[in-house]
Each structure stands twice: as structure tokens, then as C-alpha cells.
JSON list of C-alpha atoms and ligand atoms in Angstrom, two decimals:
[
{"chain": "A", "resi": 1, "resn": "MET", "atom": "CA", "xyz": [23.45, -8.35, -16.95]},
{"chain": "A", "resi": 2, "resn": "SER", "atom": "CA", "xyz": [23.45, -10.74, -14.23]},
{"chain": "A", "resi": 3, "resn": "PHE", "atom": "CA", "xyz": [21.18, -10.71, -11.33]},
{"chain": "A", "resi": 4, "resn": "GLN", "atom": "CA", "xyz": [23.92, -9.71, -9.04]},
{"chain": "A", "resi": 5, "resn": "ASP", "atom": "CA", "xyz": [24.84, -6.49, -11.46]},
{"chain": "A", "resi": 6, "resn": "ASN", "atom": "CA", "xyz": [21.39, -5.61, -11.63]},
{"chain": "A", "resi": 7, "resn": "LEU", "atom": "CA", "xyz": [21.00, -5.82, -7.69]},
{"chain": "A", "resi": 8, "resn": "LYS", "atom": "CA", "xyz": [24.22, -3.87, -7.31]},
{"chain": "A", "resi": 9, "resn": "GLU", "atom": "CA", "xyz": [22.88, -1.02, -9.79]},
{"chain": "A", "resi": 10, "resn": "ILE", "atom": "CA", "xyz": [19.67, -0.97, -7.81]},
{"chain": "A", "resi": 11, "resn": "ARG", "atom": "CA", "xyz": [21.40, -0.76, -4.37]},
{"chain": "A", "resi": 12, "resn": "LYS", "atom": "CA", "xyz": [23.62, 2.01, -5.85]},
{"chain": "A", "resi": 13, "resn": "THR", "atom": "CA", "xyz": [20.52, 4.03, -6.74]},
{"chain": "A", "resi": 14, "resn": "ILE", "atom": "CA", "xyz": [18.65, 3.63, -3.52]},
{"chain": "A", "resi": 15, "resn": "GLU", "atom": "CA", "xyz": [21.83, 4.67, -1.78]},
{"chain": "A", "resi": 16, "resn": "ARG", "atom": "CA", "xyz": [22.28, 7.77, -4.13]},
{"chain": "A", "resi": 17, "resn": "VAL", "atom": "CA", "xyz": [18.76, 8.69, -3.42]},
{"chain": "A", "resi": 18, "resn": "GLY", "atom": "CA", "xyz": [18.92, 8.24, 0.20]},
{"chain": "A", "resi": 19, "resn": "LYS", "atom": "CA", "xyz": [22.30, 10.39, 0.75]},
{"chain": "A", "resi": 20, "resn": "HIS", "atom": "CA", "xyz": [20.47, 12.95, -1.25]},
{"chain": "A", "resi": 21, "resn": "ARG", "atom": "CA", "xyz": [17.60, 12.96, 0.96]},
{"chain": "A", "resi": 22, "resn": "ASP", "atom": "CA", "xyz": [19.32, 12.41, 4.15]},
{"chain": "A", "resi": 23, "resn": "VAL", "atom": "CA", "xyz": [17.68, 9.07, 4.83]},
{"chain": "A", "resi": 24, "resn": "ASP", "atom": "CA", "xyz": [19.46, 5.87, 6.14]},
{"chain": "A", "resi": 25, "resn": "VAL", "atom": "CA", "xyz": [18.70, 3.26, 3.70]},
{"chain": "A", "resi": 26, "resn": "SER", "atom": "CA", "xyz": [20.11, 0.25, 5.47]},
{"chain": "A", "resi": 27, "resn": "THR", "atom": "CA", "xyz": [16.83, -1.04, 6.48]},
{"chain": "A", "resi": 28, "resn": "ILE", "atom": "CA", "xyz": [15.36, -0.99, 2.95]},
{"chain": "A", "resi": 29, "resn": "ARG", "atom": "CA", "xyz": [15.19, -4.52, 1.78]},
{"chain": "A", "resi": 30, "resn": "VAL", "atom": "CA", "xyz": [14.72, -5.23, -1.95]},
{"chain": "A", "resi": 31, "resn": "VAL", "atom": "CA", "xyz": [12.22, -8.02, -2.62]},
{"chain": "A", "resi": 32, "resn": "ALA", "atom": "CA", "xyz": [13.09, -9.87, -5.66]},
{"chain": "A", "resi": 33, "resn": "VAL", "atom": "CA", "xyz": [9.77, -10.50, -7.63]},
{"chain": "A", "resi": 34, "resn": "SER", "atom": "CA", "xyz": [10.24, -13.68, -9.29]},
{"chain": "A", "resi": 35, "resn": "LYS", "atom": "CA", "xyz": [6.89, -14.22, -10.75]},
{"chain": "A", "resi": 36, "resn": "GLN", "atom": "CA", "xyz": [6.67, -15.41, -14.54]},
{"chain": "A", "resi": 37, "resn": "GLN", "atom": "CA", "xyz": [10.48, -15.63, -14.56]},
{"chain": "A", "resi": 38, "resn": "PRO", "atom": "CA", "xyz": [12.48, -18.72, -15.84]},
{"chain": "A", "resi": 39, "resn": "GLU", "atom": "CA", "xyz": [13.49, -20.91, -13.17]},
{"chain": "A", "resi": 40, "resn": "GLU", "atom": "CA", "xyz": [17.23, -20.46, -14.23]},
{"chain": "A", "resi": 41, "resn": "ARG", "atom": "CA", "xyz": [17.11, -16.84, -13.56]},
{"chain": "A", "resi": 42, "resn": "ILE", "atom": "CA", "xyz": [15.68, -17.59, -10.02]},
{"chain": "A", "resi": 43, "resn": "LEU", "atom": "CA", "xyz": [18.25, -20.21, -9.49]},
{"chain": "A", "resi": 44, "resn": "GLU", "atom": "CA", "xyz": [20.96, -17.96, -10.35]},
{"chain": "A", "resi": 45, "resn": "ALA", "atom": "CA", "xyz": [19.83, -15.47, -7.74]},
{"chain": "A", "resi": 46, "resn": "LEU", "atom": "CA", "xyz": [19.64, -18.30, -5.13]},
{"chain": "A", "resi": 47, "resn": "GLU", "atom": "CA", "xyz": [22.97, -19.49, -6.03]},
{"chain": "A", "resi": 48, "resn": "SER", "atom": "CA", "xyz": [24.43, -15.88, -5.43]},
{"chain": "A", "resi": 49, "resn": "GLY", "atom": "CA", "xyz": [23.04, -15.98, -1.88]},
{"chain": "A", "resi": 50, "resn": "TYR", "atom": "CA", "xyz": [19.92, -13.95, -2.38]},
{"chain": "A", "resi": 51, "resn": "ARG", "atom": "CA", "xyz": [16.98, -15.20, -0.21]},
{"chain": "A", "resi": 52, "resn": "LEU", "atom": "CA", "xyz": [14.17, -12.69, -0.17]},
{"chain": "A", "resi": 53, "resn": "PHE", "atom": "CA", "xyz": [11.45, -13.29, -3.13]},
{"chain": "A", "resi": 54, "resn": "ALA", "atom": "CA", "xyz": [7.84, -12.59, -3.96]},
{"chain": "A", "resi": 55, "resn": "GLU", "atom": "CA", "xyz": [5.23, -14.25, -6.02]},
{"chain": "A", "resi": 56, "resn": "ASN", "atom": "CA", "xyz": [1.71, -12.95, -7.07]},
{"chain": "A", "resi": 57, "resn": "ARG", "atom": "CA", "xyz": [0.14, -16.23, -7.55]},
{"chain": "A", "resi": 58, "resn": "VAL", "atom": "CA", "xyz": [-0.35, -19.08, -4.89]},
{"chain": "A", "resi": 59, "resn": "ASN", "atom": "CA", "xyz": [-0.59, -22.06, -7.63]},
{"chain": "A", "resi": 60, "resn": "ASP", "atom": "CA", "xyz": [2.58, -20.64, -9.45]},
{"chain": "A", "resi": 61, "resn": "ALA", "atom": "CA", "xyz": [4.58, -20.06, -6.46]},
{"chain": "A", "resi": 62, "resn": "ALA", "atom": "CA", "xyz": [3.75, -23.53, -4.79]},
{"chain": "A", "resi": 63, "resn": "LYS", "atom": "CA", "xyz": [4.96, -25.21, -8.13]},
{"chain": "A", "resi": 64, "resn": "ILE", "atom": "CA", "xyz": [8.42, -23.44, -7.91]},
{"chain": "A", "resi": 65, "resn": "TRP", "atom": "CA", "xyz": [8.81, -22.97, -4.31]},
{"chain": "A", "resi": 66, "resn": "GLY", "atom": "CA", "xyz": [6.64, -25.45, -2.30]},
{"chain": "A", "resi": 67, "resn": "GLY", "atom": "CA", "xyz": [7.10, -29.32, -1.61]},
{"chain": "A", "resi": 68, "resn": "GLU", "atom": "CA", "xyz": [10.00, -31.41, -0.93]},
{"chain": "A", "resi": 69, "resn": "GLN", "atom": "CA", "xyz": [11.61, -30.70, -4.22]},
{"chain": "A", "resi": 70, "resn": "GLY", "atom": "CA", "xyz": [10.87, -27.05, -4.21]},
{"chain": "A", "resi": 71, "resn": "LEU", "atom": "CA", "xyz": [13.30, -24.25, -4.11]},
{"chain": "A", "resi": 72, "resn": "LYS", "atom": "CA", "xyz": [12.34, -23.48, -0.15]},
{"chain": "A", "resi": 73, "resn": "ALA", "atom": "CA", "xyz": [13.22, -26.99, 0.72]},
{"chain": "A", "resi": 74, "resn": "ARG", "atom": "CA", "xyz": [16.32, -26.80, -1.33]},
{"chain": "A", "resi": 75, "resn": "TYR", "atom": "CA", "xyz": [17.83, -23.39, -0.26]},
{"chain": "A", "resi": 76, "resn": "ASP", "atom": "CA", "xyz": [18.30, -22.61, 3.46]},
{"chain": "A", "resi": 77, "resn": "GLY", "atom": "CA", "xyz": [16.63, -19.40, 4.72]},
{"chain": "A", "resi": 78, "resn": "VAL", "atom": "CA", "xyz": [14.41, -18.24, 1.69]},
{"chain": "A", "resi": 79, "resn": "GLU", "atom": "CA", "xyz": [11.68, -15.75, 2.58]},
{"chain": "A", "resi": 80, "resn": "LEU", "atom": "CA", "xyz": [8.92, -15.79, 0.32]},
{"chain": "A", "resi": 81, "resn": "HIS", "atom": "CA", "xyz": [6.31, -12.78, 0.13]},
{"chain": "A", "resi": 82, "resn": "LEU", "atom": "CA", "xyz": [2.74, -12.94, -1.37]},
{"chain": "A", "resi": 83, "resn": "ILE", "atom": "CA", "xyz": [2.16, -9.79, -3.47]},
{"chain": "A", "resi": 84, "resn": "GLY", "atom": "CA", "xyz": [-0.91, -10.66, -5.36]},
{"chain": "A", "resi": 85, "resn": "HIS", "atom": "CA", "xyz": [-4.70, -11.10, -4.43]},
{"chain": "A", "resi": 86, "resn": "LEU", "atom": "CA", "xyz": [-5.24, -14.01, -2.31]},
{"chain": "A", "resi": 87, "resn": "GLN", "atom": "CA", "xyz": [-8.70, -16.03, -2.73]},
{"chain": "A", "resi": 88, "resn": "THR", "atom": "CA", "xyz": [-9.89, -17.48, 0.27]},
{"chain": "A", "resi": 89, "resn": "ASN", "atom": "CA", "xyz": [-10.11, -20.83, -1.18]},
{"chain": "A", "resi": 90, "resn": "LYS", "atom": "CA", "xyz": [-5.98, -20.43, -1.14]},
{"chain": "A", "resi": 91, "resn": "VAL", "atom": "CA", "xyz": [-5.73, -19.49, 2.29]},
{"chain": "A", "resi": 92, "resn": "LYS", "atom": "CA", "xyz": [-4.58, -22.85, 3.57]},
{"chain": "A", "resi": 93, "resn": "GLU", "atom": "CA", "xyz": [-1.69, -23.11, 1.11]},
{"chain": "A", "resi": 94, "resn": "ALA", "atom": "CA", "xyz": [-0.80, -19.61, 1.46]},
{"chain": "A", "resi": 95, "resn": "VAL", "atom": "CA", "xyz": [-0.27, -19.68, 5.17]},
{"chain": "A", "resi": 96, "resn": "ALA", "atom": "CA", "xyz": [1.77, -22.84, 4.67]},
{"chain": "A", "resi": 97, "resn": "LEU", "atom": "CA", "xyz": [3.89, -21.48, 2.06]},
{"chain": "A", "resi": 98, "resn": "PHE", "atom": "CA", "xyz": [4.41, -17.86, 2.51]},
{"chain": "A", "resi": 99, "resn": "ASP", "atom": "CA", "xyz": [6.62, -15.79, 5.01]},
{"chain": "A", "resi": 100, "resn": "MET", "atom": "CA", "xyz": [4.57, -12.70, 4.53]},
{"chain": "A", "resi": 101, "resn": "ILE", "atom": "CA", "xyz": [1.27, -11.83, 2.91]},
{"chain": "A", "resi": 102, "resn": "GLU", "atom": "CA", "xyz": [1.46, -8.19, 1.57]},
{"chain": "A", "resi": 103, "resn": "THR", "atom": "CA", "xyz": [-2.15, -8.20, 0.28]},
{"chain": "A", "resi": 104, "resn": "LEU", "atom": "CA", "xyz": [-4.61, -8.60, 3.17]},
{"chain": "A", "resi": 105, "resn": "ASP", "atom": "CA", "xyz": [-7.69, -6.67, 1.50]},
{"chain": "A", "resi": 106, "resn": "SER", "atom": "CA", "xyz": [-10.98, -7.75, 2.93]},
{"chain": "A", "resi": 107, "resn": "VAL", "atom": "CA", "xyz": [-12.62, -8.63, 6.07]},
{"chain": "A", "resi": 108, "resn": "HIS", "atom": "CA", "xyz": [-13.49, -11.94, 4.74]},
{"chain": "A", "resi": 109, "resn": "LEU", "atom": "CA", "xyz": [-10.10, -12.70, 4.05]},
{"chain": "A", "resi": 110, "resn": "ALA", "atom": "CA", "xyz": [-8.86, -11.42, 7.45]},
{"chain": "A", "resi": 111, "resn": "GLU", "atom": "CA", "xyz": [-11.34, -13.78, 9.11]},
{"chain": "A", "resi": 112, "resn": "GLU", "atom": "CA", "xyz": [-10.25, -16.82, 7.00]},
{"chain": "A", "resi": 113, "resn": "LEU", "atom": "CA", "xyz": [-6.50, -16.01, 7.68]},
{"chain": "A", "resi": 114, "resn": "ALA", "atom": "CA", "xyz": [-6.99, -15.70, 11.58]},
{"chain": "A", "resi": 115, "resn": "LYS", "atom": "CA", "xyz": [-8.96, -19.24, 11.52]},
{"chain": "A", "resi": 116, "resn": "GLU", "atom": "CA", "xyz": [-6.08, -20.80, 9.21]},
{"chain": "A", "resi": 117, "resn": "MET", "atom": "CA", "xyz": [-3.35, -19.46, 11.25]},
{"chain": "A", "resi": 118, "resn": "GLU", "atom": "CA", "xyz": [-4.61, -20.72, 14.42]},
{"chain": "A", "resi": 119, "resn": "LYS", "atom": "CA", "xyz": [-5.24, -24.26, 12.83]},
{"chain": "A", "resi": 120, "resn": "GLN", "atom": "CA", "xyz": [-1.55, -24.35, 11.44]},
{"chain": "A", "resi": 121, "resn": "VAL", "atom": "CA", "xyz": [0.03, -22.66, 14.61]},
{"chain": "A", "resi": 122, "resn": "ARG", "atom": "CA", "xyz": [1.70, -20.45, 12.06]},
{"chain": "A", "resi": 123, "resn": "ARG", "atom": "CA", "xyz": [1.54, -16.70, 12.39]},
{"chain": "A", "resi": 124, "resn": "VAL", "atom": "CA", "xyz": [2.37, -15.06, 8.96]},
{"chain": "A", "resi": 125, "resn": "PRO", "atom": "CA", "xyz": [3.18, -11.49, 9.27]},
{"chain": "A", "resi": 126, "resn": "LEU", "atom": "CA", "xyz": [0.72, -9.38, 7.11]},
{"chain": "A", "resi": 127, "resn": "LEU", "atom": "CA", "xyz": [0.84, -6.00, 5.35]},
{"chain": "A", "resi": 128, "resn": "ILE", "atom": "CA", "xyz": [-2.62, -4.49, 4.35]},
{"chain": "A", "resi": 129, "resn": "GLN", "atom": "CA", "xyz": [-2.89, -3.48, 0.77]},
{"chain": "A", "resi": 130, "resn": "VAL", "atom": "CA", "xyz": [-4.53, 0.01, 0.30]},
{"chain": "A", "resi": 131, "resn": "ASN", "atom": "CA", "xyz": [-6.12, 1.07, -2.79]},
{"chain": "A", "resi": 132, "resn": "THR", "atom": "CA", "xyz": [-4.71, 4.54, -2.37]},
{"chain": "A", "resi": 133, "resn": "GLY", "atom": "CA", "xyz": [-5.93, 5.60, -5.82]},
{"chain": "A", "resi": 134, "resn": "GLU", "atom": "CA", "xyz": [-9.46, 4.01, -5.23]},
{"chain": "A", "resi": 135, "resn": "GLU", "atom": "CA", "xyz": [-9.39, 2.24, -8.64]},
{"chain": "A", "resi": 136, "resn": "PRO", "atom": "CA", "xyz": [-12.40, -0.11, -8.88]},
{"chain": "A", "resi": 137, "resn": "GLN", "atom": "CA", "xyz": [-10.35, -2.77, -10.74]},
{"chain": "A", "resi": 138, "resn": "LYS", "atom": "CA", "xyz": [-7.80, -2.98, -8.01]},
{"chain": "A", "resi": 139, "resn": "SER", "atom": "CA", "xyz": [-8.03, -4.69, -4.86]},
{"chain": "A", "resi": 140, "resn": "GLY", "atom": "CA", "xyz": [-7.22, -3.29, -1.55]},
{"chain": "A", "resi": 141, "resn": "ILE", "atom": "CA", "xyz": [-8.83, -1.42, 1.39]},
{"chain": "A", "resi": 142, "resn": "ALA", "atom": "CA", "xyz": [-10.17, 2.01, 0.63]},
{"chain": "A", "resi": 143, "resn": "PRO", "atom": "CA", "xyz": [-8.15, 4.63, 2.41]},
{"chain": "A", "resi": 144, "resn": "LYS", "atom": "CA", "xyz": [-11.60, 6.04, 4.18]},
{"chain": "A", "resi": 145, "resn": "ASP", "atom": "CA", "xyz": [-12.20, 2.35, 5.17]},
{"chain": "A", "resi": 146, "resn": "LEU", "atom": "CA", "xyz": [-8.87, 1.73, 6.71]},
{"chain": "A", "resi": 147, "resn": "ASP", "atom": "CA", "xyz": [-9.43, 2.73, 10.37]},
{"chain": "A", "resi": 148, "resn": "ALA", "atom": "CA", "xyz": [-12.28, 0.31, 10.62]},
{"chain": "A", "resi": 149, "resn": "PHE", "atom": "CA", "xyz": [-10.47, -2.12, 8.80]},
{"chain": "A", "resi": 150, "resn": "VAL", "atom": "CA", "xyz": [-7.49, -2.05, 11.39]},
{"chain": "A", "resi": 151, "resn": "ALA", "atom": "CA", "xyz": [-9.77, -2.44, 14.23]},
{"chain": "A", "resi": 152, "resn": "THR", "atom": "CA", "xyz": [-11.15, -5.47, 12.85]},
{"chain": "A", "resi": 153, "resn": "CYS", "atom": "CA", "xyz": [-7.82, -7.04, 12.25]},
{"chain": "A", "resi": 154, "resn": "ARG", "atom": "CA", "xyz": [-6.63, -6.12, 15.82]},
{"chain": "A", "resi": 155, "resn": "LYS", "atom": "CA", "xyz": [-9.95, -7.81, 17.33]},
{"chain": "A", "resi": 156, "resn": "LEU", "atom": "CA", "xyz": [-8.89, -10.97, 15.23]},
{"chain": "A", "resi": 157, "resn": "ASP", "atom": "CA", "xyz": [-5.41, -10.68, 16.80]},
{"chain": "A", "resi": 158, "resn": "LEU", "atom": "CA", "xyz": [-3.93, -10.83, 13.22]},
{"chain": "A", "resi": 159, "resn": "PRO", "atom": "CA", "xyz": [-0.22, -10.14, 12.88]},
{"chain": "A", "resi": 160, "resn": "VAL", "atom": "CA", "xyz": [-0.43, -7.06, 10.71]},
{"chain": "A", "resi": 161, "resn": "GLN", "atom": "CA", "xyz": [2.61, -4.99, 10.50]},
{"chain": "A", "resi": 162, "resn": "GLY", "atom": "CA", "xyz": [2.08, -2.45, 8.05]},
{"chain": "A", "resi": 163, "resn": "LEU", "atom": "CA", "xyz": [0.72, -1.16, 4.55]},
{"chain": "A", "resi": 164, "resn": "MET", "atom": "CA", "xyz": [1.40, -1.72, 0.97]},
{"chain": "A", "resi": 165, "resn": "CYS", "atom": "CA", "xyz": [0.23, 0.14, -2.11]},
{"chain": "A", "resi": 166, "resn": "LEU", "atom": "CA", "xyz": [0.46, -0.04, -5.93]},
{"chain": "A", "resi": 167, "resn": "PRO", "atom": "CA", "xyz": [-0.05, 3.56, -7.34]},
{"chain": "A", "resi": 168, "resn": "PRO", "atom": "CA", "xyz": [-2.33, 4.14, -10.48]},
{"chain": "A", "resi": 169, "resn": "GLU", "atom": "CA", "xyz": [-0.01, 3.90, -13.57]},
{"chain": "A", "resi": 170, "resn": "ASP", "atom": "CA", "xyz": [-1.04, 7.41, -14.83]},
{"chain": "A", "resi": 171, "resn": "GLU", "atom": "CA", "xyz": [-0.49, 9.37, -11.60]},
{"chain": "A", "resi": 172, "resn": "PRO", "atom": "CA", "xyz": [2.55, 10.47, -9.94]},
{"chain": "A", "resi": 173, "resn": "ALA", "atom": "CA", "xyz": [3.79, 7.65, -7.66]},
{"chain": "A", "resi": 174, "resn": "GLY", "atom": "CA", "xyz": [5.27, 9.98, -5.17]},
{"chain": "A", "resi": 175, "resn": "LEU", "atom": "CA", "xyz": [1.68, 11.26, -4.33]},
{"chain": "A", "resi": 176, "resn": "HIS", "atom": "CA", "xyz": [0.58, 7.78, -3.26]},
{"chain": "A", "resi": 177, "resn": "PHE", "atom": "CA", "xyz": [3.89, 6.92, -1.50]},
{"chain": "A", "resi": 178, "resn": "THR", "atom": "CA", "xyz": [3.44, 10.19, 0.62]},
{"chain": "A", "resi": 179, "resn": "PHE", "atom": "CA", "xyz": [-0.36, 9.19, 1.41]},
{"chain": "A", "resi": 180, "resn": "LEU", "atom": "CA", "xyz": [0.75, 5.65, 2.09]},
{"chain": "A", "resi": 181, "resn": "LYS", "atom": "CA", "xyz": [3.15, 7.04, 4.80]},
{"chain": "A", "resi": 182, "resn": "GLU", "atom": "CA", "xyz": [0.82, 9.14, 6.42]},
{"chain": "A", "resi": 183, "resn": "LEU", "atom": "CA", "xyz": [-1.82, 6.39, 6.56]},
{"chain": "A", "resi": 184, "resn": "SER", "atom": "CA", "xyz": [0.65, 4.20, 8.24]},
{"chain": "A", "resi": 185, "resn": "GLU", "atom": "CA", "xyz": [1.45, 6.65, 10.85]},
{"chain": "A", "resi": 186, "resn": "ARG", "atom": "CA", "xyz": [-2.42, 7.23, 11.65]},
{"chain": "A", "resi": 187, "resn": "VAL", "atom": "CA", "xyz": [-3.19, 3.77, 11.88]},
{"chain": "A", "resi": 188, "resn": "ASN", "atom": "CA", "xyz": [0.25, 2.97, 13.78]},
{"chain": "A", "resi": 189, "resn": "LEU", "atom": "CA", "xyz": [1.20, 0.20, 11.31]},
{"chain": "A", "resi": 190, "resn": "PRO", "atom": "CA", "xyz": [4.83, 1.33, 10.49]},
{"chain": "A", "resi": 191, "resn": "LYS", "atom": "CA", "xyz": [6.29, -1.26, 7.97]},
{"chain": "A", "resi": 192, "resn": "LEU", "atom": "CA", "xyz": [5.90, -0.03, 4.47]},
{"chain": "A", "resi": 193, "resn": "SER", "atom": "CA", "xyz": [6.21, -1.96, 1.11]},
{"chain": "A", "resi": 194, "resn": "MET", "atom": "CA", "xyz": [6.19, 0.52, -1.80]},
{"chain": "A", "resi": 195, "resn": "GLY", "atom": "CA", "xyz": [8.04, 0.88, -5.16]},
{"chain": "A", "resi": 196, "resn": "MET", "atom": "CA", "xyz": [8.54, -1.14, -8.25]},
{"chain": "A", "resi": 197, "resn": "SER", "atom": "CA", "xyz": [11.17, -1.20, -11.11]},
{"chain": "A", "resi": 198, "resn": "GLY", "atom": "CA", "xyz": [9.81, 2.13, -12.67]},
{"chain": "A", "resi": 199, "resn": "ASP", "atom": "CA", "xyz": [9.14, 4.11, -9.35]},
{"chain": "A", "resi": 200, "resn": "PHE", "atom": "CA", "xyz": [11.34, 2.75, -6.53]},
{"chain": "A", "resi": 201, "resn": "GLU", "atom": "CA", "xyz": [13.60, 5.74, -6.57]},
{"chain": "A", "resi": 202, "resn": "LYS", "atom": "CA", "xyz": [10.42, 7.88, -5.41]},
{"chain": "A", "resi": 203, "resn": "ALA", "atom": "CA", "xyz": [9.67, 5.59, -2.54]},
{"chain": "A", "resi": 204, "resn": "VAL", "atom": "CA", "xyz": [13.28, 5.72, -1.17]},
{"chain": "A", "resi": 205, "resn": "PRO", "atom": "CA", "xyz": [12.73, 8.97, 0.84]},
{"chain": "A", "resi": 206, "resn": "PHE", "atom": "CA", "xyz": [9.87, 7.33, 2.60]},
{"chain": "A", "resi": 207, "resn": "LYS", "atom": "CA", "xyz": [12.30, 4.75, 3.96]},
{"chain": "A", "resi": 208, "resn": "PRO", "atom": "CA", "xyz": [10.18, 1.74, 2.95]},
{"chain": "A", "resi": 209, "resn": "ASP", "atom": "CA", "xyz": [11.03, -1.57, 4.43]},
{"chain": "A", "resi": 210, "resn": "TYR", "atom": "CA", "xyz": [10.30, -3.18, 1.13]},
{"chain": "A", "resi": 211, "resn": "VAL", "atom": "CA", "xyz": [10.82, -2.37, -2.38]},
{"chain": "A", "resi": 212, "resn": "ARG", "atom": "CA", "xyz": [9.16, -4.97, -4.81]},
{"chain": "A", "resi": 213, "resn": "ILE", "atom": "CA", "xyz": [11.66, -5.32, -7.91]},
{"chain": "A", "resi": 214, "resn": "GLY", "atom": "CA", "xyz": [10.81, -7.99, -10.72]},
{"chain": "A", "resi": 215, "resn": "SER", "atom": "CA", "xyz": [11.91, -6.60, -14.35]},
{"chain": "A", "resi": 216, "resn": "ALA", "atom": "CA", "xyz": [14.87, -4.47, -13.17]},
{"chain": "A", "resi": 217, "resn": "LEU", "atom": "CA", "xyz": [16.54, -7.46, -11.52]},
{"chain": "A", "resi": 218, "resn": "PHE", "atom": "CA", "xyz": [15.55, -10.47, -13.68]},
{"chain": "A", "resi": 219, "resn": "GLY", "atom": "CA", "xyz": [14.92, -8.75, -17.00]},
{"chain": "A", "resi": 220, "resn": "ALA", "atom": "CA", "xyz": [11.45, -8.86, -18.74]},
{"chain": "A", "resi": 221, "resn": "ARG", "atom": "CA", "xyz": [8.96, -11.53, -17.74]},
{"chain": "A", "resi": 222, "resn": "LYS", "atom": "CA", "xyz": [7.80, -14.16, -19.90]},
{"chain": "A", "resi": 223, "resn": "VAL", "atom": "CA", "xyz": [4.28, -13.56, -21.43]},
{"chain": "B", "resi": 1, "resn": "PLP", "atom": "C1", "xyz": [4.89, -7.56, -10.73]},
{"chain": "B", "resi": 1, "resn": "PLP", "atom": "C2", "xyz": [4.63, -6.77, -9.40]},
{"chain": "B", "resi": 1, "resn": "PLP", "atom": "C3", "xyz": [5.71, -6.08, -9.21]},
{"chain": "B", "resi": 1, "resn": "PLP", "atom": "C4", "xyz": [7.12, -5.85, -9.77]},
{"chain": "B", "resi": 1, "resn": "PLP", "atom": "O1", "xyz": [6.91, -5.36, -11.01]},
{"chain": "B", "resi": 1, "resn": "PLP", "atom": "P1", "xyz": [8.40, -4.79, -11.85]},
{"chain": "B", "resi": 1, "resn": "PLP", "atom": "O2", "xyz": [7.88, -3.56, -12.46]},
{"chain": "B", "resi": 1, "resn": "PLP", "atom": "O3", "xyz": [8.65, -5.90, -12.57]},
{"chain": "B", "resi": 1, "resn": "PLP", "atom": "O4", "xyz": [9.38, -4.34, -10.79]},
{"chain": "B", "resi": 1, "resn": "PLP", "atom": "C5", "xyz": [5.81, -5.47, -7.93]},
{"chain": "B", "resi": 1, "resn": "PLP", "atom": "N1", "xyz": [4.65, -5.38, -6.93]},
{"chain": "B", "resi": 1, "resn": "PLP", "atom": "C6", "xyz": [3.67, -6.32, -7.39]},
{"chain": "B", "resi": 1, "resn": "PLP", "atom": "C7", "xyz": [2.32, -6.12, -6.51]},
{"chain": "B", "resi": 1, "resn": "PLP", "atom": "C8", "xyz": [3.84, -6.79, -8.78]},
{"chain": "B", "resi": 1, "resn": "PLP", "atom": "O5", "xyz": [2.53, -7.58, -9.01]}
]
């Protein structure tokens, strides 16, 4: 199946669920997760006119998308999101390369991002990753710490727009999407990034701004 065919199927599913739940799905954007995909698949997507992508590692993203020969320079209007943990030693590169960072997950990172954005005079919109399942191996702000963390971000004048989550694999995703939506209303950060290939149907009723889809769009990743 081509990228276009897969995308059409995904949009059809989003519309079907939306209709059933009486949700306007026109604002839901599919973020094409291109991490670990062969470059020809990414090129196929770009040639078909697609422009919204995400990567989970700064180094890998810089190789493919960055620089004068990179895909961002070669295709107008590309929007690239970072969806993996950002180490503070990569903040400079990340602020220069990405158009949204969905994985703000610590006070230290918030401080470094604030400094770097001021230095580069480039305000990159941010989402706070919330560890809704409180899994020790996952990054993200614990729900109980979210209010204080949001206050810190506001003090730093960071362009935080919303929240993202990655539900635990062994729990119903819908519970976590419900929880993230409640949290976003509580802290008044309305943008939501939730749902991947396996669970985006469950995210649609919450009208997320972004669903992050990799394998269902591009096929299985390289190992
Ligand atoms: C890899 C990844 C995705 C996409 O996963 P698929 O199951 O291939 O759709 C979405 N979000 C994050 C944070 C990821 O790391």
C-alpha cells in the first residue's frame, strides 16, 4: 500500500469514529512518524504533498531533515515534531530543527529550552509529556506534579500549548486519553497529542490536535 492509500484509510477511520461520536474531526492532524523509515518512503510522502512529520531522536532527524541538503531545505513547508526524550545537550540542535517539541518533561529541560529559544530568537511551540501511567521507565511529568510544572513553564515564558501522553501498553488507552483531556482542561493547555497506529481510534472522541502515526502509514520500521 502506498503512503497515500494508508493515509486515506486512516482519515476514513477518523471520520467514521468522529461521525459515530458526533465529533468534528476536521481539526485532527495526522503526524507522520518517520523514525527508522527508509528514506524512499519519506520521499514518497513528501512527493505526494505531505508536510507534517515527527522523529524521536535529534541525531537521526538532523541527518535526514537538517542541513542544506536535508529534506527541510528541499521541500517547502515541512513541519517537523520531536516526539522522543530530549537530552539537554541536544537542545541547541533541537530548537534550530524542530517546529514543535512534544516531549517537555523536566524543569531542567524547560530552563535550557527557555535560554536557547531566547538565544536563537526562535520560539518553538511545546507540549508537556505527561506520564499518565506513572511508569518508572517512561519520561514525562507525573500527573501530581503537573500544576507546579505548568507554573514553572509560565514563569519562564515558554510557549507551552498542550499535553501529550503515551499510555502503558498493558492498559486500555482510552482511560489515559480521558485522563489527559481532564488534565489539559485543569491546567488550561488545550492542545492534545494522543493516539498511535494501534490506538488512534480511541483518541478521536477527545478531538486531539495530533495523532502520531508511524507503522500504519509507512509500514513496519527497520530494526
Ligand atoms: C514511534 C512512536 C509513535 C508511532 O508509533 P506507531 O505505532 O508506529 O504508530 C508515536 N508516538 C511516539 C512517541 C513514538 O515514539
